[in-house]
Coordinates of C-alpha atoms and ligand atoms in Angstrom, one line a residue:
M1 CA -30.8 16.3 -5.5
S2 CA -27.3 15.7 -5.4
D3 CA -26.3 17.9 -3.7
L4 CA -29.0 17.3 -0.6
H5 CA -27.7 13.9 -0.7
N6 CA -24.1 15.1 0.2
M7 CA -25.3 17.3 2.8
S8 CA -27.3 14.3 4.7
Q9 CA -25.0 11.3 3.6
P10 CA -21.8 12.3 5.4
A11 CA -23.3 14.2 9.0
S12 CA -24.6 10.5 10.6
A13 CA -20.5 9.7 10.1
I14 CA -19.2 12.4 11.8
G15 CA -17.8 12.9 15.0
P16 CA -18.8 16.0 17.9
A17 CA -15.6 18.1 17.5
A18 CA -15.7 18.4 13.9
R19 CA -19.9 19.1 13.6
A20 CA -18.3 21.4 16.8
A21 CA -16.1 22.8 14.1
S22 CA -17.8 24.1 10.3
G23 CA -20.0 20.9 10.3
P24 CA -19.0 18.2 7.1
T25 CA -17.3 19.9 5.5
L26 CA -14.0 19.7 7.2
V27 CA -14.0 16.5 6.9
E28 CA -14.6 16.4 3.3
R29 CA -11.9 18.5 2.7
A30 CA -10.0 16.0 4.7
Y31 CA -11.5 13.4 2.4
E32 CA -10.5 15.3 -0.9
H33 CA -6.6 16.3 0.8
L34 CA -6.0 12.4 1.8
L35 CA -7.9 11.4 -1.6
S36 CA -5.9 13.1 -3.8
M37 CA -2.3 12.4 -2.2
L38 CA -3.0 8.5 -2.3
M39 CA -4.4 8.6 -6.3
T40 CA -1.3 10.6 -7.1
V41 CA 1.2 8.0 -4.7
K42 CA 2.4 11.7 -2.6
I43 CA 0.8 9.0 -0.4
A44 CA 3.0 5.3 -1.4
P45 CA 0.9 2.6 -1.3
G46 CA 1.7 0.7 1.5
E47 CA 3.1 4.0 3.4
R48 CA 2.0 5.5 6.5
I49 CA -0.6 8.2 6.9
P50 CA 1.1 10.7 9.3
I51 CA -2.5 12.7 10.8
D52 CA -1.0 15.2 12.5
T53 CA 1.3 16.5 9.9
V54 CA -2.1 16.1 7.9
A55 CA -3.8 18.4 10.0
R56 CA -1.1 21.3 10.4
Q57 CA -1.7 21.2 6.2
L58 CA -4.7 21.4 6.6
G59 CA -4.7 23.4 9.4
I60 CA -7.8 21.9 11.1
S61 CA -7.8 19.4 14.2
Q62 CA -7.3 15.5 14.3
T63 CA -10.7 14.4 14.1
P64 CA -12.2 15.3 10.8
I65 CA -9.0 13.5 9.6
R66 CA -9.4 10.3 11.5
E67 CA -12.9 9.6 10.0
A68 CA -12.0 10.7 6.5
L69 CA -10.1 7.6 7.3
S70 CA -11.9 5.8 7.8
Q71 CA -14.1 6.4 5.4
L72 CA -10.6 5.8 3.5
E73 CA -10.5 2.6 5.2
A74 CA -14.4 1.8 4.1
E75 CA -13.2 2.4 0.8
K76 CA -10.1 0.0 1.3
L77 CA -7.8 2.0 0.1
V78 CA -6.4 2.6 3.1
Y79 CA -6.3 0.2 5.9
K80 CA -5.1 0.5 10.5
T81 CA -3.3 -1.7 12.3
T82 CA -3.2 -1.7 16.2
N83 CA 0.5 0.5 16.6
V84 CA 1.2 2.5 13.9
G85 CA -2.1 4.4 12.8
Y86 CA -3.3 4.3 9.3
R87 CA -0.9 3.3 6.3
A88 CA -2.2 3.3 2.7
S89 CA -3.4 0.1 1.1
P90 CA -0.6 -2.2 -0.3
Q91 CA -0.5 -2.1 -4.0
M92 CA -2.8 -4.5 -5.8
T93 CA -2.4 -7.6 -7.3
P94 CA -1.9 -8.2 -10.6
E95 CA -4.5 -10.7 -10.3
E96 CA -6.7 -7.5 -8.4
V97 CA -6.3 -5.5 -11.3
H98 CA -7.9 -8.5 -13.8
D99 CA -11.0 -9.0 -11.0
L100 CA -11.3 -5.4 -10.7
Y101 CA -11.7 -4.4 -14.9
T102 CA -14.1 -7.5 -14.5
L103 CA -16.3 -6.0 -12.0
R104 CA -16.1 -3.0 -14.5
L105 CA -17.5 -5.0 -17.6
L106 CA -20.2 -5.7 -15.3
I107 CA -20.9 -2.2 -14.4
E108 CA -19.9 0.4 -16.8
P109 CA -21.8 -0.5 -20.4
Y110 CA -24.6 -0.5 -18.8
A111 CA -23.7 2.4 -17.1
A112 CA -22.9 3.3 -20.9
A113 CA -26.0 2.7 -22.0
R114 CA -28.3 4.5 -19.6
A115 CA -25.6 8.0 -20.0
A116 CA -26.6 7.5 -24.3
E117 CA -29.9 8.0 -23.6
Q118 CA -29.7 11.3 -21.0
M119 CA -27.1 12.8 -21.3
D120 CA -27.8 16.6 -21.5
D121 CA -26.3 18.7 -23.9
E122 CA -24.2 20.1 -21.6
T123 CA -22.6 16.9 -20.9
L124 CA -22.3 16.3 -24.6
S125 CA -20.6 19.6 -25.1
I126 CA -18.3 18.4 -22.5
L127 CA -18.1 15.5 -24.5
Q128 CA -16.8 17.1 -27.4
S129 CA -14.6 19.2 -25.4
I130 CA -13.0 15.3 -24.4
Q131 CA -13.1 14.1 -28.0
A132 CA -10.4 17.4 -28.7
D133 CA -7.9 16.1 -25.7
M134 CA -8.0 12.4 -27.1
D135 CA -7.5 13.6 -31.0
A136 CA -4.5 15.6 -29.2
V137 CA -2.9 11.9 -27.5
V138 CA -3.0 10.4 -30.8
E139 CA -0.7 13.6 -32.8
R140 CA 1.0 12.4 -30.1
D141 CA 1.8 15.9 -28.6
E142 CA 3.8 16.8 -25.5
Q143 CA 2.2 15.0 -21.4
A144 CA 0.4 13.4 -24.2
Y145 CA 0.2 10.4 -21.1
A146 CA -1.1 13.5 -18.5
R147 CA -3.6 15.0 -20.7
F148 CA -4.9 11.5 -21.7
A149 CA -5.2 10.4 -18.3
E150 CA -7.2 12.8 -17.5
A151 CA -9.5 12.5 -20.0
D152 CA -10.1 8.8 -19.3
A153 CA -10.4 9.3 -16.0
L154 CA -13.3 12.4 -17.0
L155 CA -15.5 10.1 -19.9
H156 CA -15.7 7.4 -17.6
R157 CA -17.2 9.5 -14.1
L158 CA -19.4 10.6 -17.1
I159 CA -20.8 7.2 -17.9
A160 CA -20.6 6.6 -14.5
K161 CA -22.4 10.4 -13.7
G162 CA -24.9 9.8 -16.8
S163 CA -26.4 6.1 -15.5
G164 CA -28.4 7.9 -13.4
N165 CA -28.2 5.4 -10.5
R166 CA -25.7 7.4 -7.4
L167 CA -24.9 3.3 -6.2
I168 CA -23.7 2.8 -9.6
E169 CA -22.2 5.8 -9.5
E170 CA -19.8 5.8 -6.9
T171 CA -18.8 1.9 -7.6
I172 CA -16.8 3.2 -10.7
E173 CA -15.5 5.8 -9.0
R174 CA -14.2 3.8 -5.9
L175 CA -13.4 1.3 -8.6
H176 CA -11.4 4.1 -10.0
A177 CA -9.7 5.8 -7.5
H178 CA -8.0 2.3 -7.1
L179 CA -7.1 1.7 -10.6
Q180 CA -5.6 5.7 -10.6
I181 CA -3.4 4.5 -7.5
F182 CA -2.4 1.0 -9.4
R183 CA -1.6 3.6 -12.7
S184 CA 0.4 6.4 -10.7
L185 CA 3.3 4.1 -10.2
Y186 CA 3.4 3.0 -14.2
Q187 CA 3.9 6.5 -14.7
N188 CA 7.3 7.0 -15.4
S189 CA 7.5 3.3 -17.4
A190 CA 5.5 1.4 -20.0
Q191 CA 2.1 2.4 -20.0
P192 CA 0.3 -0.5 -20.0
N193 CA -2.3 1.2 -21.3
A194 CA -1.1 1.9 -24.6
P195 CA -3.0 5.9 -25.0
E196 CA -3.5 6.0 -28.8
V197 CA -5.0 3.0 -29.0
A198 CA -7.4 3.2 -25.9
A199 CA -8.1 7.3 -27.7
R200 CA -9.5 5.3 -30.2
E201 CA -11.9 3.2 -28.2
H202 CA -13.0 5.8 -26.9
Q203 CA -13.3 7.6 -29.7
A204 CA -15.9 5.0 -30.4
I205 CA -18.1 5.6 -27.1
I206 CA -17.9 9.6 -27.8
A207 CA -19.7 8.7 -30.8
A208 CA -22.1 6.2 -29.7
L209 CA -22.7 8.2 -26.5
L210 CA -23.6 11.8 -28.6
A211 CA -25.3 9.5 -31.2
H212 CA -27.8 8.9 -28.1
D213 CA -27.2 5.0 -29.4
P214 CA -28.0 3.2 -25.9
V215 CA -26.6 -0.2 -27.7
A216 CA -23.7 0.8 -29.3
A217 CA -22.5 3.3 -26.6
E218 CA -22.9 -0.4 -24.0
Q219 CA -21.1 -1.7 -26.7
S220 CA -18.4 0.6 -27.4
V221 CA -17.6 0.2 -23.2
R222 CA -17.5 -3.4 -23.4
D223 CA -14.6 -3.2 -26.0
H224 CA -12.6 -0.9 -24.5
L225 CA -13.2 -2.5 -21.2
T226 CA -12.1 -5.5 -22.4
C227 CA -8.7 -4.9 -24.6
S228 CA -7.7 -2.8 -21.5
Q229 CA -7.8 -5.3 -18.9
Q230 CA -6.6 -7.5 -22.1
R231 CA -4.2 -4.7 -21.9
M232 CA -3.2 -4.8 -18.6
D233 CA -3.0 -8.0 -18.2
R234 CA 0.0 -8.6 -20.7
A235 CA 1.7 -5.6 -18.8
N236 CA 1.4 -7.1 -15.8
G237 CA 2.2 -11.4 -16.8
T238 CA -1.5 -12.5 -15.9
S239 CA -2.7 -15.0 -17.6
P240 CA -6.0 -14.9 -18.2
R241 CA -9.0 -16.4 -16.5
Ligands
LIG301 ZN1 -11.1 4.9 -20.8

């Protein structure tokens, strides 16, 4: 079902040149490339995005790149200026980060409850491997943070997908992209979202999902996001609203 959706979705948004080449795949390739550059802050907040350079890097024309950029613009990850072209969006303010968590708190606990009811065996076994990664973080091995961030992203993505609601899934993914950019900027300084503490919160979420317990799943996600929001606020010096 999701494959069908993917095929039909970008077609309407593609320019003639891209369609003449090999259809939506070029736009999707450009989109994925740019998204990953933004999320890893290889293109830093506020930085200009040189369309010609990106086109050369990917070995494709500028048209699909412009199309991908206009999708990213709709997601507020880039913006267009009259003379300069596209730039990466400015760094989120502490208030925007706080608001982002408030929105997550409205959506993700619900998604987790639905996911607890519907998750298939394959997803459940992925959850068990995430659990192992989280345990490693608690034991503080090397590169713990990178693995934590990866496991965290995967866990929240599985919950989003497990909701069985595509709009919810896309909304959560989008919020995560913004948050990931913000986190990447903190990579080498004090982590506002202490991995060991968050790992314990994640363990509670995973246990609830594995037990197919919607009430516990909803509550554990709400607790985790509430604590994450407070940790972020403290790190950013934002007063709670
Ligand atoms: Zn998390």
